[in-house]
Amino acid sequence: MVLLVSLLSGEEESQFEQVAETETPSFFTQEELSKLKSDFETGGVEKVQPLIEKKVTAVDKTELNIAVTGESGAGKSTFINAMRGLQSDDPGAAEVGTTETTKEPTGYSHPTLPNVRYWDLPGMGTTRFPAAKYLTEMKFKRFDFFIIISTARFKESNVKLAKEIKRLGKQFYFVRSKIDADLYSLRKEKKVINEEEELEKIRSDCVMRLEDSGFPNPTVFLISSLEPDHFDFIRLNEGLEGDLNNVKKRIFVLALPNLSVEIVQRKYEILKKHIWMFAALSGGLGAVPVPGFSLACDIGILIGAIVHFRKCLGLDDASLQRLANRAGKPVEELKATVKAPLLGEITPDVIVRLGWGVAVVTVSALEFALDFVPVIGSIFGAGSSFLMTYKILSAALKDLTENAERVVKVAFEID
């Protein structure tokens, strides 16, 4: 035990001791724990792995509901797709059209984090949803915050909407969309333009009109949902993140599309904190004195955590394909930057073959032997499981983050 604790820093040691003293796994109900033991005795690692992985991927079930509203034709569906890293022809994308396509409030879950949901609300002022009924029909109280989108000047209906949202005590954001189309039209008209000056004119006009309507010092984000790596799209995401509480901020950041190295780094800082949860889960199960049980659970936790990290960092096959579509590059070009063992299915054999496998086998062998000594085995099992899970996942997350950064640089040709 002394040897294990000496491998941790002062802060890590304090947290380690708290977890190592845990006698029962608080992440599981007694019924779940009994089922795990039974499944392990009848089917070994393969039998317990599904429940372990399910528990790992459900470490945070907090929901985040984001409403996207505005007049019909403002580009709400395109914006929702961009926020989820999708294009209009990707599976699960919101329907996009030149006419009003949204008939009812429609929720679109994030492709890898289903507890994050963007709601495409019907355009306000249509025959089906006149302004007088709109706020009641949409059941606004269920949403965490609102994004009000307009393609031109913010009109009276937008202002009424914002005032009602403010009255309900909710946060809202003014977004001026289709900026790329505005600049294109100006270039067709003037041939040569100063883009920064034109953008400032558009922003100033929006701000002035909102101030005249009773909103002092409003912030207006100028975006193109078709070019999310340009204009104010990233700044908007930073603003949304800053106004959320800690729990929902963490979820929101993990759901962001990888548009920059900075976003990848913010995800890394959040996922690094998840490692303690997974290590605590491993340490709790390591205290169960059943020969081989701790090793089986550790493998399940490691597989589930690495798969979870990979999805959050956009390194699973589906995420890489979506990013390739967005960047207009062959997905093979992006995959070529990622180390092969992390791309395919993560199995127990893959865990052992990775560079961290030697340490896993060594400590787990000691666990297996000590499992036959009830008190000492439980203490050592909890401590060693916690430590090894922490060390392995720390190395895995660092490696995955470096891969994700390389992918983003290739996708958007960042030096």
Short mmCIF file of C-alpha atoms in Angstrom, two decimals:
data_model
loop_
_atom_site.label_atom_id
_atom_site.label_comp_id
_atom_site.label_asym_id
_atom_site.label_seq_id
_atom_site.Cartn_x
_atom_site.Cartn_y
_atom_site.Cartn_z
CA MET A 1 0.00 0.00 0.00
CA VAL A 2 2.83 2.40 0.89
CA LEU A 3 4.43 1.72 -2.51
CA LEU A 4 1.18 2.49 -4.32
CA VAL A 5 0.52 5.72 -2.42
CA SER A 6 4.09 6.91 -2.99
CA LEU A 7 3.36 7.00 -6.74
CA LEU A 8 0.79 9.78 -6.25
CA SER A 9 1.24 13.50 -5.65
CA GLY A 10 0.11 15.06 -2.36
CA GLU A 11 -3.33 15.99 -3.66
CA GLU A 12 -3.73 12.62 -5.39
CA GLU A 13 -2.66 10.80 -2.21
CA SER A 14 -5.36 12.50 -0.14
CA GLN A 15 -8.09 11.55 -2.59
CA PHE A 16 -6.62 8.07 -2.99
CA GLU A 17 -6.79 7.38 0.76
CA GLN A 18 -10.43 8.46 0.89
CA VAL A 19 -11.34 6.07 -1.92
CA ALA A 20 -9.15 3.20 -0.73
CA GLU A 21 -10.97 3.14 2.62
CA THR A 22 -14.34 2.67 0.91
CA GLU A 23 -15.69 -0.78 1.81
CA THR A 24 -18.66 -0.86 -0.57
CA PRO A 25 -18.95 0.49 -4.13
CA SER A 26 -21.25 3.53 -3.84
CA PHE A 27 -21.70 3.66 -7.63
CA PHE A 28 -23.77 0.45 -7.56
CA THR A 29 -26.91 -0.61 -5.76
CA GLN A 30 -26.68 -3.80 -3.74
CA GLU A 31 -28.82 -5.51 -6.38
CA GLU A 32 -26.45 -4.45 -9.17
CA LEU A 33 -23.43 -5.60 -7.18
CA SER A 34 -24.98 -9.00 -6.53
CA LYS A 35 -25.75 -9.36 -10.24
CA LEU A 36 -22.18 -8.45 -11.12
CA LYS A 37 -20.82 -11.13 -8.80
CA SER A 38 -23.23 -13.71 -10.18
CA ASP A 39 -22.50 -12.80 -13.80
CA PHE A 40 -18.76 -12.95 -13.19
CA GLU A 41 -18.98 -16.41 -11.60
CA THR A 42 -20.99 -17.75 -14.56
CA GLY A 43 -19.49 -15.87 -17.49
CA GLY A 44 -16.27 -14.10 -16.45
CA VAL A 45 -15.14 -10.80 -17.96
CA GLU A 46 -17.46 -10.87 -20.97
CA LYS A 47 -20.55 -11.28 -18.78
CA VAL A 48 -19.85 -8.30 -16.47
CA GLN A 49 -18.52 -5.94 -19.13
CA PRO A 50 -21.90 -4.65 -20.48
CA LEU A 51 -23.16 -3.43 -17.09
CA ILE A 52 -19.79 -1.90 -16.22
CA GLU A 53 -19.61 -0.01 -19.52
CA LYS A 54 -23.20 1.19 -19.10
CA LYS A 55 -22.34 2.53 -15.65
CA VAL A 56 -19.24 4.30 -16.96
CA THR A 57 -21.08 6.07 -19.79
CA ALA A 58 -23.81 7.21 -17.36
CA VAL A 59 -21.51 9.06 -14.95
CA ASP A 60 -23.36 12.30 -15.69
CA LYS A 61 -27.04 12.19 -16.62
CA THR A 62 -27.69 15.92 -16.26
CA GLU A 63 -29.81 17.19 -19.14
CA LEU A 64 -29.20 20.37 -21.12
CA ASN A 65 -32.06 21.73 -23.24
CA ILE A 66 -31.29 24.59 -25.61
CA ALA A 67 -34.08 26.39 -27.49
CA VAL A 68 -33.42 27.89 -30.91
CA THR A 69 -36.12 30.29 -32.00
CA GLY A 70 -36.85 33.24 -34.27
CA GLU A 71 -38.91 33.97 -37.34
CA SER A 72 -39.43 31.36 -40.05
CA GLY A 73 -36.57 31.08 -42.51
CA ALA A 74 -33.97 32.41 -40.07
CA GLY A 75 -31.81 29.30 -40.37
CA LYS A 76 -32.66 27.65 -37.05
CA SER A 77 -32.35 24.09 -38.36
CA THR A 78 -29.02 24.79 -40.05
CA PHE A 79 -27.72 26.31 -36.81
CA ILE A 80 -28.79 23.27 -34.79
CA ASN A 81 -27.02 20.98 -37.24
CA ALA A 82 -23.85 23.09 -37.00
CA MET A 83 -23.90 23.00 -33.19
CA ARG A 84 -24.08 19.20 -33.34
CA GLY A 85 -21.33 18.97 -35.98
CA LEU A 86 -23.77 17.82 -38.66
CA GLN A 87 -24.58 18.79 -42.22
CA SER A 88 -28.10 18.72 -43.63
CA ASP A 89 -27.61 15.33 -45.35
CA ASP A 90 -26.08 13.58 -42.31
CA PRO A 91 -28.18 10.98 -40.46
CA GLY A 92 -30.20 12.62 -37.69
CA ALA A 93 -29.83 16.14 -39.07
CA ALA A 94 -32.64 18.67 -38.65
CA GLU A 95 -34.64 19.17 -41.83
CA VAL A 96 -33.55 22.27 -43.73
CA GLY A 97 -35.64 24.11 -46.34
CA THR A 98 -36.48 27.49 -47.81
CA THR A 99 -40.01 27.30 -46.39
CA GLU A 100 -41.16 26.75 -42.79
CA THR A 101 -40.25 23.10 -42.13
CA THR A 102 -40.77 23.00 -38.34
CA LYS A 103 -44.42 22.41 -37.41
CA GLU A 104 -43.98 21.49 -33.74
CA PRO A 105 -41.19 21.99 -31.15
CA THR A 106 -38.70 19.32 -32.18
CA GLY A 107 -35.82 18.10 -30.03
CA TYR A 108 -32.56 16.94 -31.61
CA SER A 109 -30.20 15.00 -29.38
CA HIS A 110 -26.46 15.37 -29.68
CA PRO A 111 -25.05 12.42 -31.68
CA THR A 112 -22.74 11.26 -28.86
CA LEU A 113 -24.21 12.93 -25.75
CA PRO A 114 -27.97 12.27 -25.92
CA ASN A 115 -28.66 14.21 -22.70
CA VAL A 116 -27.80 17.39 -24.65
CA ARG A 117 -30.77 18.39 -26.76
CA TYR A 118 -31.31 21.30 -29.14
CA TRP A 119 -34.93 22.29 -29.75
CA ASP A 120 -35.98 23.67 -33.10
CA LEU A 121 -39.01 25.84 -32.36
CA PRO A 122 -41.49 26.81 -35.09
CA GLY A 123 -41.05 30.28 -36.50
CA MET A 124 -42.86 32.93 -34.52
CA GLY A 125 -45.44 34.95 -36.42
CA THR A 126 -46.58 32.15 -38.74
CA THR A 127 -50.27 31.38 -39.22
CA ARG A 128 -49.95 28.29 -37.03
CA PHE A 129 -48.13 30.10 -34.23
CA PRO A 130 -49.11 33.78 -34.07
CA ALA A 131 -47.15 35.98 -31.65
CA ALA A 132 -49.97 36.11 -29.09
CA LYS A 133 -49.93 32.31 -28.59
CA TYR A 134 -46.29 31.52 -29.25
CA LEU A 135 -44.81 31.81 -25.76
CA THR A 136 -47.50 29.63 -24.18
CA GLU A 137 -47.43 26.97 -26.89
CA MET A 138 -43.66 26.48 -26.69
CA LYS A 139 -43.62 25.74 -22.92
CA PHE A 140 -40.55 27.92 -22.49
CA LYS A 141 -39.86 27.03 -18.86
CA ARG A 142 -38.38 23.65 -19.78
CA PHE A 143 -35.41 25.21 -21.59
CA ASP A 144 -32.07 26.21 -20.04
CA PHE A 145 -31.49 29.15 -22.38
CA PHE A 146 -32.64 30.55 -25.71
CA ILE A 147 -30.98 31.57 -28.94
CA ILE A 148 -32.96 34.11 -30.96
CA ILE A 149 -31.93 34.00 -34.61
CA SER A 150 -32.61 36.58 -37.29
CA THR A 151 -31.34 36.95 -40.87
CA ALA A 152 -31.84 40.72 -40.97
CA ARG A 153 -32.68 43.41 -38.43
CA PHE A 154 -34.15 42.14 -35.18
CA LYS A 155 -37.85 42.91 -35.52
CA GLU A 156 -40.58 43.72 -33.01
CA SER A 157 -41.49 40.05 -32.67
CA ASN A 158 -37.87 39.24 -31.70
CA VAL A 159 -37.90 41.98 -29.08
CA LYS A 160 -41.23 40.81 -27.59
CA LEU A 161 -39.83 37.30 -27.42
CA ALA A 162 -36.64 38.44 -25.67
CA LYS A 163 -38.58 40.48 -23.11
CA GLU A 164 -40.79 37.52 -22.22
CA ILE A 165 -37.77 35.23 -21.89
CA LYS A 166 -36.17 37.81 -19.60
CA ARG A 167 -39.37 38.01 -17.55
CA LEU A 168 -39.23 34.24 -17.07
CA GLY A 169 -35.71 34.62 -15.69
CA LYS A 170 -34.01 32.81 -18.53
CA GLN A 171 -30.86 33.71 -20.45
CA PHE A 172 -31.09 34.53 -24.17
CA TYR A 173 -28.72 35.43 -26.98
CA PHE A 174 -29.20 37.45 -30.16
CA VAL A 175 -27.71 35.76 -33.20
CA ARG A 176 -27.56 37.33 -36.65
CA SER A 177 -27.28 34.43 -39.10
CA LYS A 178 -26.33 33.93 -42.77
CA ILE A 179 -23.52 36.48 -42.60
CA ASP A 180 -21.72 34.64 -45.40
CA ALA A 181 -24.67 35.36 -47.70
CA ASP A 182 -24.63 39.05 -46.74
CA LEU A 183 -20.96 39.38 -47.58
CA TYR A 184 -21.46 37.50 -50.85
CA SER A 185 -24.20 39.93 -51.88
CA LEU A 186 -22.04 42.92 -50.98
CA ARG A 187 -19.18 41.56 -53.07
CA LYS A 188 -21.51 41.07 -56.02
CA GLU A 189 -22.65 44.66 -55.65
CA LYS A 190 -19.40 46.43 -54.80
CA LYS A 191 -16.84 43.97 -56.22
CA VAL A 192 -14.34 44.84 -53.47
CA ILE A 193 -15.27 45.26 -49.80
CA ASN A 194 -13.56 45.63 -46.44
CA GLU A 195 -14.99 42.61 -44.61
CA GLU A 196 -14.24 43.88 -41.10
CA GLU A 197 -15.89 47.22 -41.79
CA GLU A 198 -18.99 45.61 -43.28
CA LEU A 199 -19.32 43.23 -40.36
CA GLU A 200 -19.05 46.13 -37.91
CA LYS A 201 -21.79 48.00 -39.81
CA ILE A 202 -24.12 45.01 -39.54
CA ARG A 203 -23.35 44.54 -35.85
CA SER A 204 -23.78 48.25 -35.04
CA ASP A 205 -27.12 48.38 -36.82
CA CYS A 206 -28.42 45.37 -34.87
CA VAL A 207 -27.17 46.76 -31.56
CA MET A 208 -28.66 50.21 -32.21
CA ARG A 209 -32.10 48.84 -33.01
CA LEU A 210 -32.11 46.58 -29.96
CA GLU A 211 -31.07 49.48 -27.74
CA ASP A 212 -33.90 51.57 -29.18
CA SER A 213 -36.26 48.72 -28.23
CA GLY A 214 -35.20 48.76 -24.58
CA PHE A 215 -32.16 46.41 -24.42
CA PRO A 216 -29.14 48.35 -23.09
CA ASN A 217 -25.72 47.23 -24.36
CA PRO A 218 -26.91 44.06 -26.12
CA THR A 219 -24.40 41.55 -27.49
CA VAL A 220 -25.07 40.37 -31.04
CA PHE A 221 -23.23 37.40 -32.52
CA LEU A 222 -22.71 37.37 -36.29
CA ILE A 223 -22.48 33.82 -37.58
CA SER A 224 -22.64 31.56 -40.60
CA SER A 225 -23.87 28.08 -39.73
CA LEU A 226 -22.28 26.85 -42.96
CA GLU A 227 -18.88 28.19 -41.84
CA PRO A 228 -18.76 27.54 -38.08
CA ASP A 229 -15.01 28.10 -37.92
CA HIS A 230 -15.49 31.73 -39.09
CA PHE A 231 -17.06 34.95 -37.76
CA ASP A 232 -18.54 34.80 -34.22
CA PHE A 233 -19.50 31.13 -34.06
CA ILE A 234 -16.73 30.12 -31.66
CA ARG A 235 -17.20 33.34 -29.62
CA LEU A 236 -20.90 32.51 -29.29
CA ASN A 237 -20.06 29.08 -27.91
CA GLU A 238 -17.70 30.66 -25.39
CA GLY A 239 -20.48 33.03 -24.32
CA LEU A 240 -22.99 30.22 -23.89
CA GLU A 241 -20.48 28.21 -21.88
CA GLY A 242 -19.67 31.12 -19.58
CA ASP A 243 -23.28 31.64 -18.49
CA LEU A 244 -23.98 28.01 -17.48
CA ASN A 245 -23.48 26.52 -14.03
CA ASN A 246 -20.51 24.20 -13.55
CA VAL A 247 -22.35 20.94 -14.22
CA LYS A 248 -24.12 22.09 -17.39
CA LYS A 249 -21.05 23.98 -18.56
CA ARG A 250 -19.10 20.73 -18.50
CA ILE A 251 -21.75 18.95 -20.57
CA PHE A 252 -22.04 21.82 -23.04
CA VAL A 253 -18.30 21.91 -23.71
CA LEU A 254 -18.12 18.15 -24.27
CA ALA A 255 -20.95 18.48 -26.82
CA LEU A 256 -19.19 21.18 -28.87
CA PRO A 257 -17.94 20.24 -32.34
CA ASN A 258 -14.14 20.21 -32.57
CA LEU A 259 -13.62 23.49 -34.42
CA SER A 260 -10.31 24.41 -32.78
CA VAL A 261 -7.44 23.05 -30.72
CA GLU A 262 -8.66 25.25 -27.85
CA ILE A 263 -11.99 23.38 -27.74
CA VAL A 264 -10.14 20.05 -27.62
CA GLN A 265 -8.05 21.36 -24.72
CA ARG A 266 -11.15 22.47 -22.80
CA LYS A 267 -12.60 19.00 -23.26
CA TYR A 268 -9.37 17.48 -21.95
CA GLU A 269 -9.54 19.54 -18.75
CA ILE A 270 -13.11 18.35 -18.13
CA LEU A 271 -12.45 14.70 -18.94
CA LYS A 272 -9.39 14.73 -16.70
CA LYS A 273 -11.73 15.32 -13.77
CA HIS A 274 -13.84 12.33 -14.86
CA ILE A 275 -10.84 10.08 -14.29
CA TRP A 276 -11.32 10.38 -10.53
CA MET A 277 -14.89 9.13 -10.84
CA PHE A 278 -13.80 6.12 -12.87
CA ALA A 279 -10.90 5.42 -10.50
CA ALA A 280 -13.26 5.62 -7.51
CA LEU A 281 -15.61 3.22 -9.25
CA SER A 282 -12.71 0.85 -9.84
CA GLY A 283 -11.46 1.20 -6.28
CA GLY A 284 -14.89 0.42 -4.84
CA LEU A 285 -15.22 -2.76 -6.87
CA GLY A 286 -11.61 -3.66 -6.06
CA ALA A 287 -12.62 -4.01 -2.40
CA VAL A 288 -14.91 -6.97 -3.20
CA PRO A 289 -13.05 -10.16 -2.09
CA VAL A 290 -13.95 -12.41 -5.03
CA PRO A 291 -10.92 -13.89 -6.85
CA GLY A 292 -10.51 -12.29 -10.31
CA PHE A 293 -13.57 -10.05 -9.90
CA SER A 294 -11.56 -6.83 -9.56
CA LEU A 295 -9.55 -7.50 -12.71
CA ALA A 296 -12.70 -8.23 -14.72
CA CYS A 297 -14.35 -5.01 -13.52
CA ASP A 298 -11.21 -2.95 -14.09
CA ILE A 299 -11.07 -4.07 -17.71
CA GLY A 300 -14.73 -3.16 -18.18
CA ILE A 301 -14.18 0.27 -16.63
CA LEU A 302 -11.09 0.96 -18.74
CA ILE A 303 -12.82 -0.06 -21.97
CA GLY A 304 -15.93 1.97 -21.18
CA ALA A 305 -13.93 5.05 -20.13
CA ILE A 306 -11.65 4.99 -23.19
CA VAL A 307 -14.64 4.61 -25.52
CA HIS A 308 -16.34 7.51 -23.70
CA PHE A 309 -13.24 9.70 -23.98
CA ARG A 310 -12.87 8.84 -27.64
CA LYS A 311 -16.45 9.90 -28.43
CA CYS A 312 -16.21 13.13 -26.46
CA LEU A 313 -12.98 14.00 -28.27
CA GLY A 314 -14.50 13.21 -31.68
CA LEU A 315 -12.27 10.20 -32.44
CA ASP A 316 -14.92 7.52 -33.00
CA ASP A 317 -15.71 6.58 -36.60
CA ALA A 318 -19.00 8.49 -36.78
CA SER A 319 -17.49 11.70 -35.37
CA LEU A 320 -14.50 11.52 -37.71
CA GLN A 321 -16.82 11.08 -40.68
CA ARG A 322 -18.91 14.09 -39.63
CA LEU A 323 -15.79 16.23 -39.24
CA ALA A 324 -14.49 15.06 -42.62
CA ASN A 325 -17.80 16.03 -44.23
CA ARG A 326 -17.66 19.44 -42.57
CA ALA A 327 -14.05 20.06 -43.59
CA GLY A 328 -14.52 18.67 -47.11
CA LYS A 329 -11.73 16.14 -46.69
CA PRO A 330 -11.57 12.34 -47.10
CA VAL A 331 -12.13 10.67 -43.74
CA GLU A 332 -9.08 8.49 -44.43
CA GLU A 333 -6.93 11.63 -44.29
CA LEU A 334 -8.15 12.35 -40.77
CA LYS A 335 -7.86 8.75 -39.63
CA ALA A 336 -4.27 8.65 -40.85
CA THR A 337 -3.33 11.02 -38.02
CA VAL A 338 -4.73 8.74 -35.30
CA LYS A 339 -2.87 5.79 -33.80
CA ALA A 340 -4.43 2.55 -35.01
CA PRO A 341 -5.08 0.83 -31.61
CA LEU A 342 -7.41 3.66 -30.63
CA LEU A 343 -9.55 3.60 -33.79
CA GLY A 344 -11.08 0.13 -33.75
CA GLU A 345 -12.95 -1.86 -31.13
CA ILE A 346 -11.42 -1.58 -27.66
CA THR A 347 -11.27 -5.13 -26.29
CA PRO A 348 -9.53 -6.68 -23.25
CA ASP A 349 -6.74 -7.81 -25.60
CA VAL A 350 -6.25 -4.24 -26.82
CA ILE A 351 -5.96 -3.03 -23.21
CA VAL A 352 -3.25 -5.61 -22.50
CA ARG A 353 -1.39 -4.90 -25.77
CA LEU A 354 -1.20 -1.18 -25.08
CA GLY A 355 1.90 0.13 -23.36
CA TRP A 356 0.12 0.24 -20.04
CA GLY A 357 -0.65 -3.51 -20.00
CA VAL A 358 2.43 -4.63 -18.07
CA ALA A 359 1.53 -2.61 -15.00
CA VAL A 360 -2.08 -3.82 -15.14
CA VAL A 361 -1.11 -7.46 -15.20
CA THR A 362 1.46 -7.06 -12.39
CA VAL A 363 -0.83 -5.34 -9.92
CA SER A 364 -3.88 -7.42 -10.86
CA ALA A 365 -1.92 -10.62 -10.21
CA LEU A 366 -1.19 -9.37 -6.71
CA GLU A 367 -4.89 -8.53 -6.28
CA PHE A 368 -5.85 -12.06 -7.32
CA ALA A 369 -3.52 -13.59 -4.72
CA LEU A 370 -4.58 -11.24 -1.94
CA ASP A 371 -8.28 -11.76 -2.69
CA PHE A 372 -7.95 -14.96 -0.67
CA VAL A 373 -7.01 -12.90 2.42
CA PRO A 374 -10.29 -11.07 3.21
CA VAL A 375 -9.13 -7.92 5.05
CA ILE A 376 -5.73 -7.30 3.44
CA GLY A 377 -7.07 -8.34 0.03
CA SER A 378 -9.91 -5.85 0.17
CA ILE A 379 -7.67 -2.95 1.19
CA PHE A 380 -5.03 -3.72 -1.43
CA GLY A 381 -7.66 -4.44 -4.09
CA ALA A 382 -9.36 -1.09 -3.57
CA GLY A 383 -6.10 0.84 -3.52
CA SER A 384 -4.41 -0.86 -6.45
CA SER A 385 -7.55 -0.77 -8.61
CA PHE A 386 -7.97 2.94 -7.93
CA LEU A 387 -4.31 3.71 -8.64
CA MET A 388 -3.98 1.63 -11.80
CA THR A 389 -7.25 2.91 -13.28
CA TYR A 390 -6.17 6.47 -12.56
CA LYS A 391 -2.72 6.04 -14.11
CA ILE A 392 -3.92 4.13 -17.17
CA LEU A 393 -6.76 6.51 -17.96
CA SER A 394 -4.53 9.56 -17.44
CA ALA A 395 -2.12 8.21 -20.06
CA ALA A 396 -4.97 7.19 -22.37
CA LEU A 397 -6.68 10.58 -22.16
CA LYS A 398 -3.43 12.43 -22.85
CA ASP A 399 -2.80 10.25 -25.90
CA LEU A 400 -6.37 10.64 -27.20
CA THR A 401 -6.23 14.42 -26.73
CA GLU A 402 -3.02 14.66 -28.74
CA ASN A 403 -4.67 12.62 -31.49
CA ALA A 404 -7.76 14.86 -31.46
CA GLU A 405 -5.59 17.97 -31.75
CA ARG A 406 -3.79 16.51 -34.77
CA VAL A 407 -7.12 15.68 -36.41
CA VAL A 408 -8.43 19.24 -35.94
CA LYS A 409 -5.22 20.73 -37.36
CA VAL A 410 -5.46 18.53 -40.45
CA ALA A 411 -9.20 19.12 -40.89
CA PHE A 412 -8.97 22.92 -40.77
CA GLU A 413 -5.36 23.22 -41.98
CA ILE A 414 -4.15 24.82 -38.75
CA ASP A 415 -0.38 25.25 -38.40
#
